[in-house]
Amino acid sequence: MKREAALLLPTYDRYKVLLRKGKGVYVYDASGRKYLDFLSGIGVNALGYGHPAIAKVMARQSELLVHSSNLFFHEYQGELAERLTRLSGMDRAFFCNSGTEAWECALKLARAYARTRRNGSKPSWRVLAMDNSFHGRTFGSLATTGQAKYRDPFMPLMPGVEFVHYNDVDDLRKKFDSSVCAIGLEVVQGEGGIRLVDKQFLQTARTLANKYHALLIFDEIQSGLGRTGKMFAYQHYGISPDVVTIAKPLAAGLPLGAVLTKEAVSRSFHPGMHGTTFGGGPLACAVAIAFLQTLEREKLVEHAHKMGNYLREQLESLQERHKAITDVRVLGLMVGVELNSGELAKTVVKKMMERGVIINRTHENVLRFLPPYVIGKAHVDEVIEKLDLVLAEEEGQINTKAQGKARRSIAS
């Protein structure tokens, strides 16, 4: 840990835990201590750790072919694209390495698609994005991320982006016109505190995009591929995008992202307009196919829905006992618990870690839970019991401090 602190760029404020292995829903540190992982590598390890189906295909494919470049065909891209397009209702796929790369590709698709539709009219190049959003850390993704703390250190960013108040239909209508080539949004804002889009807002976005021939782009990098209890979060709303981006759980821990889109949109790209060296390699794609097969075989999307409902019930019960919990937001196993203080949230995450449970804090005062899909009720009960104890302890300390402060104030 000292060597990493001395030699790596200081981009993360890491927990002082050196992880060595994982099994099921648990990870183990170098001393052998066990942690119940309700963050799963920020939504990546959806099958937990050491799943035999994933281990088997990794071992087999790593001996056959790890990388081949996209100048050649290999056995798995076609099958993976077929599965993903069938599940999403899209027609074509592009594979890359990560969520932010997928979002960059989606933005380029929108600009390219707008050019094909000009026919002498004024160019459409503006992009509407959402306040409080997060799409990644590359420049186009940052430009469409609606949080100043991520954007400001790197200004100026890509021009032509305007932010809409999330779920504000009037603001959306006011800012949408024929100069817009795309509107991009997260169906569930993950880093933004697990905030769900309203159906009316989503329907209005779909209607305006159709009216002005703009693309509706959904970022399902965190919410996609079963986490919310459906394969894609937009399927809860019955409203489809023109482009959808996915990544985190797709290759069960290996880097792999994808852009899925309609046939008409895909025709705006031609060879040379976009590409990737590593994206969609045979190892990652073979593992992704095994991941999707496992979801189906073990009915894990339905299980995520069921466990999400159980977790919601327990958290809402906890909310009745603790004033510090101001809101509980749940869609499947994408869960946010808002507290009345950022400092309290920071302390709770630390103390849950001390008790052997991994969660994290997002949007300053929101506890984020992104557990593996394979959790059971016993795991939920353990987390709730420990969270109950931590909150009770902290509320007691806060009361003690407040009483002490009041006593000192009276004495002075």
mmCIF file of C-alpha atoms in Angstrom:
data_model
loop_
_atom_site.group_PDB
_atom_site.id
_atom_site.type_symbol
_atom_site.label_atom_id
_atom_site.label_comp_id
_atom_site.label_asym_id
_atom_site.label_seq_id
_atom_site.Cartn_x
_atom_site.Cartn_y
_atom_site.Cartn_z
ATOM 1 C CA MET A 1 0.000 0.000 0.000
ATOM 2 C CA LYS A 2 2.884 2.397 0.789
ATOM 3 C CA ARG A 3 4.396 1.717 -2.629
ATOM 4 C CA GLU A 4 1.123 2.530 -4.406
ATOM 5 C CA ALA A 5 0.711 5.727 -2.379
ATOM 6 C CA ALA A 6 4.225 6.794 -3.345
ATOM 7 C CA LEU A 7 4.142 5.888 -7.041
ATOM 8 C CA LEU A 8 0.589 6.182 -8.425
ATOM 9 C CA LEU A 9 -1.167 9.345 -9.497
ATOM 10 C CA PRO A 10 -3.244 10.576 -6.550
ATOM 11 C CA THR A 11 -6.603 10.010 -8.249
ATOM 12 C CA TYR A 12 -8.290 7.927 -5.522
ATOM 13 C CA ASP A 13 -8.811 8.317 -1.787
ATOM 14 C CA ARG A 14 -8.509 4.580 -1.124
ATOM 15 C CA TYR A 15 -9.628 2.568 1.875
ATOM 16 C CA LYS A 16 -6.639 1.132 3.730
ATOM 17 C CA VAL A 17 -7.548 -2.445 2.851
ATOM 18 C CA LEU A 18 -5.448 -4.702 0.624
ATOM 19 C CA LEU A 19 -7.804 -7.185 -1.040
ATOM 20 C CA ARG A 20 -6.403 -10.566 -2.032
ATOM 21 C CA LYS A 21 -9.253 -12.854 -3.136
ATOM 22 C CA GLY A 22 -13.008 -13.199 -3.443
ATOM 23 C CA LYS A 23 -15.549 -15.998 -3.175
ATOM 24 C CA GLY A 24 -19.284 -15.688 -3.715
ATOM 25 C CA VAL A 25 -20.451 -12.379 -2.208
ATOM 26 C CA TYR A 26 -17.349 -12.007 -0.013
ATOM 27 C CA VAL A 27 -13.862 -10.556 -0.526
ATOM 28 C CA TYR A 28 -10.886 -11.251 1.741
ATOM 29 C CA ASP A 29 -8.007 -8.957 2.645
ATOM 30 C CA ALA A 30 -4.338 -9.878 3.005
ATOM 31 C CA SER A 31 -4.831 -10.850 6.666
ATOM 32 C CA GLY A 32 -7.693 -13.194 5.734
ATOM 33 C CA ARG A 33 -10.453 -10.931 7.069
ATOM 34 C CA LYS A 34 -13.801 -11.408 5.291
ATOM 35 C CA TYR A 35 -15.982 -8.561 3.950
ATOM 36 C CA LEU A 36 -19.561 -8.831 2.704
ATOM 37 C CA ASP A 37 -19.404 -6.867 -0.553
ATOM 38 C CA PHE A 38 -22.494 -4.748 -1.209
ATOM 39 C CA LEU A 39 -20.679 -2.575 -3.755
ATOM 40 C CA SER A 40 -19.335 -5.329 -6.080
ATOM 41 C CA GLY A 41 -16.569 -3.261 -7.642
ATOM 42 C CA ILE A 42 -19.086 -0.408 -8.260
ATOM 43 C CA GLY A 43 -21.576 -2.688 -9.952
ATOM 44 C CA VAL A 44 -19.096 -4.746 -11.978
ATOM 45 C CA ASN A 45 -19.015 -8.082 -10.128
ATOM 46 C CA ALA A 46 -22.687 -8.868 -10.613
ATOM 47 C CA LEU A 47 -22.099 -12.627 -10.257
ATOM 48 C CA GLY A 48 -19.941 -12.157 -7.169
ATOM 49 C CA TYR A 49 -16.496 -13.749 -7.089
ATOM 50 C CA GLY A 50 -15.192 -17.028 -8.457
ATOM 51 C CA HIS A 51 -18.372 -18.047 -10.291
ATOM 52 C CA PRO A 52 -17.522 -21.428 -11.872
ATOM 53 C CA ALA A 53 -19.067 -20.582 -15.266
ATOM 54 C CA ILE A 54 -16.894 -17.481 -15.572
ATOM 55 C CA ALA A 55 -13.738 -19.154 -14.249
ATOM 56 C CA LYS A 56 -14.187 -22.006 -16.733
ATOM 57 C CA VAL A 57 -14.535 -19.830 -19.840
ATOM 58 C CA MET A 58 -11.683 -17.539 -18.726
ATOM 59 C CA ALA A 59 -9.336 -20.507 -18.339
ATOM 60 C CA ARG A 60 -10.337 -22.073 -21.665
ATOM 61 C CA GLN A 61 -10.279 -18.909 -23.780
ATOM 62 C CA SER A 62 -7.061 -17.528 -22.286
ATOM 63 C CA GLU A 63 -5.267 -20.582 -23.664
ATOM 64 C CA LEU A 64 -6.832 -20.181 -27.113
ATOM 65 C CA LEU A 65 -6.891 -16.461 -28.005
ATOM 66 C CA VAL A 66 -6.902 -13.384 -25.750
ATOM 67 C CA HIS A 67 -6.595 -10.608 -28.358
ATOM 68 C CA SER A 68 -6.864 -10.438 -32.132
ATOM 69 C CA SER A 69 -7.602 -6.739 -33.033
ATOM 70 C CA ASN A 70 -10.732 -5.638 -34.863
ATOM 71 C CA LEU A 71 -9.071 -6.145 -38.235
ATOM 72 C CA PHE A 72 -10.205 -9.778 -38.020
ATOM 73 C CA PHE A 73 -13.338 -11.691 -37.111
ATOM 74 C CA HIS A 74 -13.389 -13.996 -34.103
ATOM 75 C CA GLU A 75 -15.935 -16.458 -32.763
ATOM 76 C CA TYR A 76 -17.666 -14.341 -30.138
ATOM 77 C CA GLN A 77 -18.497 -10.758 -31.250
ATOM 78 C CA GLY A 78 -21.311 -11.878 -33.533
ATOM 79 C CA GLU A 79 -22.963 -14.079 -30.916
ATOM 80 C CA LEU A 80 -22.603 -11.435 -28.204
ATOM 81 C CA ALA A 81 -24.049 -8.743 -30.496
ATOM 82 C CA GLU A 82 -26.955 -11.061 -31.368
ATOM 83 C CA ARG A 83 -27.759 -11.640 -27.684
ATOM 84 C CA LEU A 84 -27.503 -7.959 -26.719
ATOM 85 C CA THR A 85 -29.552 -6.640 -29.624
ATOM 86 C CA ARG A 86 -32.269 -9.214 -28.940
ATOM 87 C CA LEU A 87 -32.394 -8.281 -25.257
ATOM 88 C CA SER A 88 -32.377 -4.511 -25.894
ATOM 89 C CA GLY A 89 -34.548 -4.217 -29.009
ATOM 90 C CA MET A 90 -31.665 -2.570 -30.880
ATOM 91 C CA ASP A 91 -30.166 -3.687 -34.221
ATOM 92 C CA ARG A 92 -26.388 -3.267 -34.063
ATOM 93 C CA ALA A 93 -23.536 -3.169 -31.541
ATOM 94 C CA PHE A 94 -20.087 -1.626 -31.174
ATOM 95 C CA PHE A 95 -17.737 -3.033 -28.526
ATOM 96 C CA CYS A 96 -15.182 -0.962 -26.608
ATOM 97 C CA ASN A 97 -13.355 -1.154 -23.270
ATOM 98 C CA SER A 98 -15.407 0.879 -20.806
ATOM 99 C CA GLY A 99 -18.510 2.901 -20.101
ATOM 100 C CA THR A 100 -16.950 6.264 -20.812
ATOM 101 C CA GLU A 101 -15.697 5.017 -24.194
ATOM 102 C CA ALA A 102 -19.190 3.781 -24.996
ATOM 103 C CA TRP A 103 -20.581 7.221 -24.156
ATOM 104 C CA GLU A 104 -17.953 8.923 -26.362
ATOM 105 C CA CYS A 105 -19.024 6.654 -29.231
ATOM 106 C CA ALA A 106 -22.679 7.522 -28.645
ATOM 107 C CA LEU A 107 -21.903 11.258 -28.825
ATOM 108 C CA LYS A 108 -20.004 10.774 -32.091
ATOM 109 C CA LEU A 109 -22.889 8.730 -33.487
ATOM 110 C CA ALA A 110 -25.267 11.593 -32.686
ATOM 111 C CA ARG A 111 -23.129 14.170 -34.492
ATOM 112 C CA ALA A 112 -22.593 11.840 -37.467
ATOM 113 C CA TYR A 113 -26.293 10.954 -37.677
ATOM 114 C CA ALA A 114 -27.236 14.653 -37.631
ATOM 115 C CA ARG A 115 -24.932 15.325 -40.575
ATOM 116 C CA THR A 116 -26.584 12.605 -42.656
ATOM 117 C CA ARG A 117 -29.949 14.297 -42.105
ATOM 118 C CA ARG A 118 -28.975 17.888 -43.008
ATOM 119 C CA ASN A 119 -30.278 18.022 -46.589
ATOM 120 C CA GLY A 120 -29.525 21.742 -46.783
ATOM 121 C CA SER A 121 -31.030 22.578 -43.425
ATOM 122 C CA LYS A 122 -29.108 24.196 -40.579
ATOM 123 C CA PRO A 123 -26.702 21.834 -38.811
ATOM 124 C CA SER A 124 -27.897 20.147 -35.632
ATOM 125 C CA TRP A 125 -25.049 19.751 -33.204
ATOM 126 C CA ARG A 126 -26.227 20.753 -29.725
ATOM 127 C CA VAL A 127 -26.458 18.056 -27.067
ATOM 128 C CA LEU A 128 -28.852 18.235 -24.145
ATOM 129 C CA ALA A 129 -27.607 16.578 -20.965
ATOM 130 C CA MET A 130 -28.901 16.433 -17.401
ATOM 131 C CA ASP A 131 -28.027 18.298 -14.224
ATOM 132 C CA ASN A 132 -26.525 15.973 -11.609
ATOM 133 C CA SER A 133 -25.538 13.405 -14.251
ATOM 134 C CA PHE A 134 -22.332 11.395 -14.570
ATOM 135 C CA HIS A 135 -21.159 9.773 -17.807
ATOM 136 C CA GLY A 136 -17.438 9.191 -17.251
ATOM 137 C CA ARG A 137 -14.087 10.964 -17.134
ATOM 138 C CA THR A 138 -12.970 11.337 -20.759
ATOM 139 C CA PHE A 139 -13.541 14.745 -22.341
ATOM 140 C CA GLY A 140 -16.829 14.177 -24.147
ATOM 141 C CA SER A 141 -18.222 12.337 -21.148
ATOM 142 C CA LEU A 142 -17.086 15.124 -18.837
ATOM 143 C CA ALA A 143 -18.651 17.714 -21.149
ATOM 144 C CA THR A 144 -22.033 16.015 -20.696
ATOM 145 C CA THR A 145 -21.622 15.362 -16.966
ATOM 146 C CA GLY A 146 -23.800 17.779 -15.022
ATOM 147 C CA GLN A 147 -21.666 18.183 -11.904
ATOM 148 C CA ALA A 148 -19.280 21.116 -11.561
ATOM 149 C CA LYS A 149 -16.823 19.254 -9.321
ATOM 150 C CA TYR A 150 -15.934 16.914 -12.185
ATOM 151 C CA ARG A 151 -16.045 19.507 -14.985
ATOM 152 C CA ASP A 152 -14.513 22.687 -13.631
ATOM 153 C CA PRO A 153 -10.857 21.564 -13.268
ATOM 154 C CA PHE A 154 -10.728 20.736 -16.985
ATOM 155 C CA MET A 155 -12.573 23.601 -18.656
ATOM 156 C CA PRO A 156 -13.024 24.406 -21.500
ATOM 157 C CA LEU A 157 -14.715 21.180 -22.553
ATOM 158 C CA MET A 158 -16.577 20.123 -25.717
ATOM 159 C CA PRO A 159 -18.830 23.000 -26.828
ATOM 160 C CA GLY A 160 -22.514 22.677 -27.665
ATOM 161 C CA VAL A 161 -23.710 21.015 -24.452
ATOM 162 C CA GLU A 162 -26.610 22.485 -22.498
ATOM 163 C CA PHE A 163 -27.915 21.082 -19.217
ATOM 164 C CA VAL A 164 -31.557 20.424 -18.429
ATOM 165 C CA HIS A 165 -32.943 20.145 -14.909
ATOM 166 C CA TYR A 166 -33.459 16.397 -14.373
ATOM 167 C CA ASN A 167 -37.177 15.543 -14.452
ATOM 168 C CA ASP A 168 -38.170 19.169 -15.249
ATOM 169 C CA VAL A 169 -40.449 18.798 -18.291
ATOM 170 C CA ASP A 170 -40.862 22.557 -18.787
ATOM 171 C CA ASP A 171 -37.094 23.119 -18.813
ATOM 172 C CA LEU A 172 -36.684 20.283 -21.312
ATOM 173 C CA ARG A 173 -39.303 21.736 -23.665
ATOM 174 C CA LYS A 174 -37.747 25.214 -23.398
ATOM 175 C CA LYS A 175 -34.267 24.021 -24.380
ATOM 176 C CA PHE A 176 -35.198 21.534 -27.123
ATOM 177 C CA ASP A 177 -35.276 22.804 -30.715
ATOM 178 C CA SER A 178 -34.088 21.843 -34.197
ATOM 179 C CA SER A 179 -30.437 22.601 -33.343
ATOM 180 C CA VAL A 180 -30.354 19.614 -30.949
ATOM 181 C CA CYS A 181 -28.782 16.411 -32.316
ATOM 182 C CA ALA A 182 -29.163 14.340 -29.152
ATOM 183 C CA ILE A 183 -30.490 14.218 -25.622
ATOM 184 C CA GLY A 184 -28.560 11.968 -23.278
ATOM 185 C CA LEU A 185 -29.570 10.805 -19.812
ATOM 186 C CA GLU A 186 -29.242 8.122 -17.194
ATOM 187 C CA VAL A 187 -32.525 6.316 -16.529
ATOM 188 C CA VAL A 188 -31.231 6.009 -12.966
ATOM 189 C CA GLN A 189 -28.575 8.523 -11.930
ATOM 190 C CA GLY A 190 -26.072 6.311 -10.117
ATOM 191 C CA GLU A 191 -23.199 8.543 -9.070
ATOM 192 C CA GLY A 192 -25.779 11.318 -8.695
ATOM 193 C CA GLY A 193 -27.369 9.561 -5.713
ATOM 194 C CA ILE A 194 -29.579 6.786 -7.188
ATOM 195 C CA ARG A 195 -32.216 9.132 -8.621
ATOM 196 C CA LEU A 196 -34.854 7.709 -10.991
ATOM 197 C CA VAL A 197 -36.157 9.477 -14.057
ATOM 198 C CA ASP A 198 -39.883 10.330 -14.113
ATOM 199 C CA LYS A 199 -41.949 8.585 -16.793
ATOM 200 C CA GLN A 200 -43.484 11.860 -17.993
ATOM 201 C CA PHE A 201 -40.019 13.361 -18.440
ATOM 202 C CA LEU A 202 -38.814 10.315 -20.353
ATOM 203 C CA GLN A 203 -41.916 10.304 -22.552
ATOM 204 C CA THR A 204 -41.458 14.004 -23.303
ATOM 205 C CA ALA A 205 -37.812 13.410 -24.227
ATOM 206 C CA ARG A 206 -38.888 10.632 -26.610
ATOM 207 C CA THR A 207 -41.567 12.844 -28.210
ATOM 208 C CA LEU A 208 -39.238 15.842 -28.677
ATOM 209 C CA ALA A 209 -36.439 13.679 -30.063
ATOM 210 C CA ASN A 210 -38.845 12.266 -32.643
ATOM 211 C CA LYS A 211 -40.168 15.734 -33.519
ATOM 212 C CA TYR A 212 -36.708 17.226 -34.132
ATOM 213 C CA HIS A 213 -35.036 14.055 -35.548
ATOM 214 C CA ALA A 214 -32.604 14.004 -32.627
ATOM 215 C CA LEU A 215 -31.303 10.865 -30.943
ATOM 216 C CA LEU A 216 -32.469 9.750 -27.510
ATOM 217 C CA ILE A 217 -29.440 8.205 -25.781
ATOM 218 C CA PHE A 218 -29.703 6.251 -22.534
ATOM 219 C CA ASP A 219 -26.683 5.676 -20.311
ATOM 220 C CA GLU A 220 -27.265 2.239 -18.751
ATOM 221 C CA ILE A 221 -23.631 1.714 -17.825
ATOM 222 C CA GLN A 222 -24.527 1.169 -14.151
ATOM 223 C CA SER A 223 -28.253 0.370 -14.384
ATOM 224 C CA GLY A 224 -28.142 -2.036 -17.336
ATOM 225 C CA LEU A 225 -27.917 -5.815 -17.711
ATOM 226 C CA GLY A 226 -30.254 -6.936 -14.958
ATOM 227 C CA ARG A 227 -29.319 -4.776 -11.985
ATOM 228 C CA THR A 228 -32.702 -3.055 -11.704
ATOM 229 C CA GLY A 229 -34.748 -6.245 -12.016
ATOM 230 C CA LYS A 230 -35.107 -5.934 -15.787
ATOM 231 C CA MET A 231 -32.397 -6.366 -18.370
ATOM 232 C CA PHE A 232 -32.427 -2.581 -19.009
ATOM 233 C CA ALA A 233 -33.835 0.075 -16.683
ATOM 234 C CA TYR A 234 -35.747 1.737 -19.557
ATOM 235 C CA GLN A 235 -37.816 -1.442 -19.846
ATOM 236 C CA HIS A 236 -39.513 -0.430 -16.559
ATOM 237 C CA TYR A 237 -40.924 2.568 -18.465
ATOM 238 C CA GLY A 238 -41.852 1.023 -21.817
ATOM 239 C CA ILE A 239 -39.893 3.742 -23.659
ATOM 240 C CA SER A 240 -37.006 2.806 -25.956
ATOM 241 C CA PRO A 241 -33.941 4.866 -26.887
ATOM 242 C CA ASP A 242 -32.175 5.215 -30.230
ATOM 243 C CA VAL A 243 -28.838 4.437 -28.598
ATOM 244 C CA VAL A 244 -27.981 2.737 -25.305
ATOM 245 C CA THR A 245 -24.586 2.391 -23.648
ATOM 246 C CA ILE A 246 -23.630 -0.473 -21.301
ATOM 247 C CA ALA A 247 -20.484 -1.659 -19.561
ATOM 248 C CA LYS A 248 -19.960 -2.462 -15.879
ATOM 249 C CA PRO A 249 -21.154 -6.084 -15.408
ATOM 250 C CA LEU A 250 -20.969 -7.060 -19.083
ATOM 251 C CA ALA A 251 -17.791 -9.153 -18.926
ATOM 252 C CA ALA A 252 -17.956 -10.118 -15.237
ATOM 253 C CA GLY A 253 -14.884 -8.122 -14.244
ATOM 254 C CA LEU A 254 -13.002 -7.853 -17.539
ATOM 255 C CA PRO A 255 -13.013 -4.450 -19.312
ATOM 256 C CA LEU A 256 -15.806 -4.392 -21.911
ATOM 257 C CA GLY A 257 -18.334 -1.744 -22.929
ATOM 258 C CA ALA A 258 -20.851 -1.594 -25.745
ATOM 259 C CA VAL A 259 -23.012 0.792 -27.736
ATOM 260 C CA LEU A 260 -26.290 -0.608 -29.054
ATOM 261 C CA THR A 261 -28.289 1.270 -31.655
ATOM 262 C CA LYS A 262 -30.886 1.165 -34.392
ATOM 263 C CA GLU A 263 -30.044 0.228 -37.984
ATOM 264 C CA ALA A 264 -30.784 3.715 -39.375
ATOM 265 C CA VAL A 265 -28.446 5.336 -36.849
ATOM 266 C CA SER A 266 -25.672 2.801 -37.411
ATOM 267 C CA ARG A 267 -25.507 3.715 -41.123
ATOM 268 C CA SER A 268 -24.047 7.126 -40.229
ATOM 269 C CA PHE A 269 -20.757 5.397 -39.337
ATOM 270 C CA HIS A 270 -18.374 4.132 -42.019
ATOM 271 C CA PRO A 271 -15.015 2.309 -41.736
ATOM 272 C CA GLY A 272 -12.410 4.638 -40.233
ATOM 273 C CA MET A 273 -14.858 6.954 -38.449
ATOM 274 C CA HIS A 274 -14.516 5.159 -35.112
ATOM 275 C CA GLY A 275 -12.560 2.269 -33.653
ATOM 276 C CA THR A 276 -10.749 0.646 -30.748
ATOM 277 C CA THR A 277 -7.628 -1.462 -30.350
ATOM 278 C CA PHE A 278 -8.631 -3.601 -27.379
ATOM 279 C CA GLY A 279 -12.430 -3.389 -27.342
ATOM 280 C CA GLY A 280 -14.423 -6.545 -28.076
ATOM 281 C CA GLY A 281 -11.532 -8.993 -27.853
ATOM 282 C CA PRO A 282 -12.224 -12.739 -27.877
ATOM 283 C CA LEU A 283 -11.572 -13.291 -24.146
ATOM 284 C CA ALA A 284 -13.848 -10.455 -22.958
ATOM 285 C CA CYS A 285 -16.609 -11.357 -25.433
ATOM 286 C CA ALA A 286 -16.505 -15.064 -24.554
ATOM 287 C CA VAL A 287 -16.827 -14.164 -20.862
ATOM 288 C CA ALA A 288 -19.691 -11.758 -21.616
ATOM 289 C CA ILE A 289 -21.608 -14.527 -23.383
ATOM 290 C CA ALA A 290 -21.065 -16.757 -20.320
ATOM 291 C CA PHE A 291 -22.300 -13.896 -18.105
ATOM 292 C CA LEU A 292 -25.533 -13.514 -20.107
ATOM 293 C CA GLN A 293 -26.055 -17.291 -20.197
ATOM 294 C CA THR A 294 -25.630 -17.413 -16.406
ATOM 295 C CA LEU A 295 -28.149 -14.607 -15.890
ATOM 296 C CA GLU A 296 -30.689 -16.590 -17.899
ATOM 297 C CA ARG A 297 -29.886 -20.058 -16.528
ATOM 298 C CA GLU A 298 -29.940 -18.972 -12.868
ATOM 299 C CA LYS A 299 -32.840 -16.500 -13.358
ATOM 300 C CA LEU A 300 -30.744 -13.783 -11.732
ATOM 301 C CA VAL A 301 -32.639 -10.803 -13.183
ATOM 302 C CA GLU A 302 -35.812 -12.016 -11.478
ATOM 303 C CA HIS A 303 -33.785 -12.707 -8.343
ATOM 304 C CA ALA A 304 -32.374 -9.147 -8.391
ATOM 305 C CA HIS A 305 -35.939 -7.816 -8.547
ATOM 306 C CA LYS A 306 -36.990 -9.994 -5.616
ATOM 307 C CA MET A 307 -33.950 -9.161 -3.472
ATOM 308 C CA GLY A 308 -34.324 -5.453 -4.308
ATOM 309 C CA ASN A 309 -37.869 -5.480 -2.981
ATOM 310 C CA TYR A 310 -36.747 -7.256 0.193
ATOM 311 C CA LEU A 311 -33.898 -4.767 0.697
ATOM 312 C CA ARG A 312 -36.318 -1.873 0.161
ATOM 313 C CA GLU A 313 -38.690 -3.225 2.840
ATOM 314 C CA GLN A 314 -35.876 -3.575 5.370
ATOM 315 C CA LEU A 315 -34.444 -0.129 4.621
ATOM 316 C CA GLU A 316 -37.840 1.545 4.891
ATOM 317 C CA SER A 317 -38.300 -0.184 8.231
ATOM 318 C CA LEU A 318 -34.890 1.149 9.265
ATOM 319 C CA GLN A 319 -35.937 4.637 8.156
ATOM 320 C CA GLU A 320 -38.797 4.538 10.667
ATOM 321 C CA ARG A 321 -36.271 4.009 13.473
ATOM 322 C CA HIS A 322 -33.613 6.517 12.393
ATOM 323 C CA LYS A 323 -34.268 10.203 11.739
ATOM 324 C CA ALA A 324 -30.900 10.423 9.988
ATOM 325 C CA ILE A 325 -32.386 8.550 6.990
ATOM 326 C CA THR A 326 -34.223 11.128 4.904
ATOM 327 C CA ASP A 327 -34.980 9.018 1.811
ATOM 328 C CA VAL A 328 -34.702 5.466 0.460
ATOM 329 C CA ARG A 329 -34.496 5.050 -3.332
ATOM 330 C CA VAL A 330 -34.555 1.564 -4.831
ATOM 331 C CA LEU A 331 -34.879 0.024 -8.281
ATOM 332 C CA GLY A 332 -33.937 -3.656 -8.088
ATOM 333 C CA LEU A 333 -30.446 -3.884 -6.630
ATOM 334 C CA MET A 334 -29.602 -0.252 -7.381
ATOM 335 C CA VAL A 335 -30.146 1.305 -3.976
ATOM 336 C CA GLY A 336 -29.531 4.697 -2.385
ATOM 337 C CA VAL A 337 -30.095 5.678 1.255
ATOM 338 C CA GLU A 338 -29.960 9.428 1.743
ATOM 339 C CA LEU A 339 -28.777 10.677 5.135
ATOM 340 C CA ASN A 340 -29.172 14.148 6.623
ATOM 341 C CA SER A 341 -25.415 14.768 6.692
ATOM 342 C CA GLY A 342 -22.452 14.148 4.408
ATOM 343 C CA GLU A 343 -20.150 13.724 7.395
ATOM 344 C CA LEU A 344 -22.484 11.122 8.872
ATOM 345 C CA ALA A 345 -22.559 9.220 5.560
ATOM 346 C CA LYS A 346 -18.755 9.238 5.471
ATOM 347 C CA THR A 347 -18.602 7.897 9.027
ATOM 348 C CA VAL A 348 -21.228 5.226 8.346
ATOM 349 C CA VAL A 349 -19.290 3.871 5.349
ATOM 350 C CA LYS A 350 -16.120 3.694 7.459
ATOM 351 C CA LYS A 351 -17.843 1.968 10.384
ATOM 352 C CA MET A 352 -19.643 -0.519 8.115
ATOM 353 C CA MET A 353 -16.235 -1.412 6.716
ATOM 354 C CA GLU A 354 -14.942 -1.921 10.264
ATOM 355 C CA ARG A 355 -17.868 -4.334 10.772
ATOM 356 C CA GLY A 356 -17.028 -6.228 7.600
ATOM 357 C CA VAL A 357 -19.522 -4.727 5.127
ATOM 358 C CA ILE A 358 -18.521 -2.801 1.989
ATOM 359 C CA ILE A 359 -20.807 -0.011 0.739
ATOM 360 C CA ASN A 360 -19.835 3.445 -0.462
ATOM 361 C CA ARG A 361 -20.935 7.057 -0.332
ATOM 362 C CA THR A 362 -22.032 8.962 -3.412
ATOM 363 C CA HIS A 363 -23.332 12.489 -3.901
ATOM 364 C CA GLU A 364 -21.842 13.345 -0.474
ATOM 365 C CA ASN A 365 -24.735 12.141 1.713
ATOM 366 C CA VAL A 366 -26.107 9.053 -0.060
ATOM 367 C CA LEU A 367 -25.132 5.507 0.924
ATOM 368 C CA ARG A 368 -24.932 3.461 -2.277
ATOM 369 C CA PHE A 369 -25.639 -0.283 -2.370
ATOM 370 C CA LEU A 370 -24.808 -2.212 -5.578
ATOM 371 C CA PRO A 371 -24.556 -5.815 -4.357
ATOM 372 C CA PRO A 372 -23.951 -8.867 -6.547
ATOM 373 C CA TYR A 373 -27.168 -10.308 -7.992
ATOM 374 C CA VAL A 374 -26.500 -13.577 -6.128
ATOM 375 C CA ILE A 375 -27.161 -12.212 -2.622
ATOM 376 C CA GLY A 376 -29.752 -13.887 -0.397
ATOM 377 C CA LYS A 377 -32.013 -12.669 2.399
ATOM 378 C CA ALA A 378 -29.412 -13.594 5.030
ATOM 379 C CA HIS A 379 -26.927 -11.205 3.433
ATOM 380 C CA VAL A 380 -29.502 -8.398 3.410
ATOM 381 C CA ASP A 381 -30.351 -9.101 7.057
ATOM 382 C CA GLU A 382 -26.684 -8.896 8.027
ATOM 383 C CA VAL A 383 -26.245 -5.527 6.320
ATOM 384 C CA ILE A 384 -29.429 -4.117 7.851
ATOM 385 C CA GLU A 385 -28.477 -5.303 11.342
ATOM 386 C CA LYS A 386 -25.046 -3.679 11.111
ATOM 387 C CA LEU A 387 -26.381 -0.469 9.554
ATOM 388 C CA ASP A 388 -28.961 -0.266 12.347
ATOM 389 C CA LEU A 389 -26.202 -0.559 14.969
ATOM 390 C CA VAL A 390 -23.951 1.998 13.275
ATOM 391 C CA LEU A 391 -26.748 4.562 12.913
ATOM 392 C CA ALA A 392 -27.883 4.040 16.510
ATOM 393 C CA GLU A 393 -24.334 4.493 17.710
ATOM 394 C CA GLU A 394 -23.787 7.618 15.636
ATOM 395 C CA GLU A 395 -27.117 9.156 16.583
ATOM 396 C CA GLY A 396 -26.232 8.550 20.210
ATOM 397 C CA GLN A 397 -22.873 10.223 19.752
ATOM 398 C CA ILE A 398 -24.449 13.175 17.982
ATOM 399 C CA ASN A 399 -26.936 13.581 20.811
ATOM 400 C CA THR A 400 -24.141 13.350 23.370
ATOM 401 C CA LYS A 401 -22.104 15.954 21.531
ATOM 402 C CA ALA A 402 -25.123 18.247 21.199
ATOM 403 C CA GLN A 403 -25.939 17.893 24.883
ATOM 404 C CA GLY A 404 -22.311 18.632 25.808
ATOM 405 C CA LYS A 405 -22.257 21.687 23.556
ATOM 406 C CA ALA A 406 -25.517 22.927 25.074
ATOM 407 C CA ARG A 407 -24.131 22.424 28.593
ATOM 408 C CA ARG A 408 -20.948 24.329 27.726
ATOM 409 C CA SER A 409 -23.024 27.141 26.188
ATOM 410 C CA ILE A 410 -25.157 27.462 29.352
ATOM 411 C CA ALA A 411 -22.050 27.358 31.581
ATOM 412 C CA SER A 412 -20.364 30.147 29.615
#
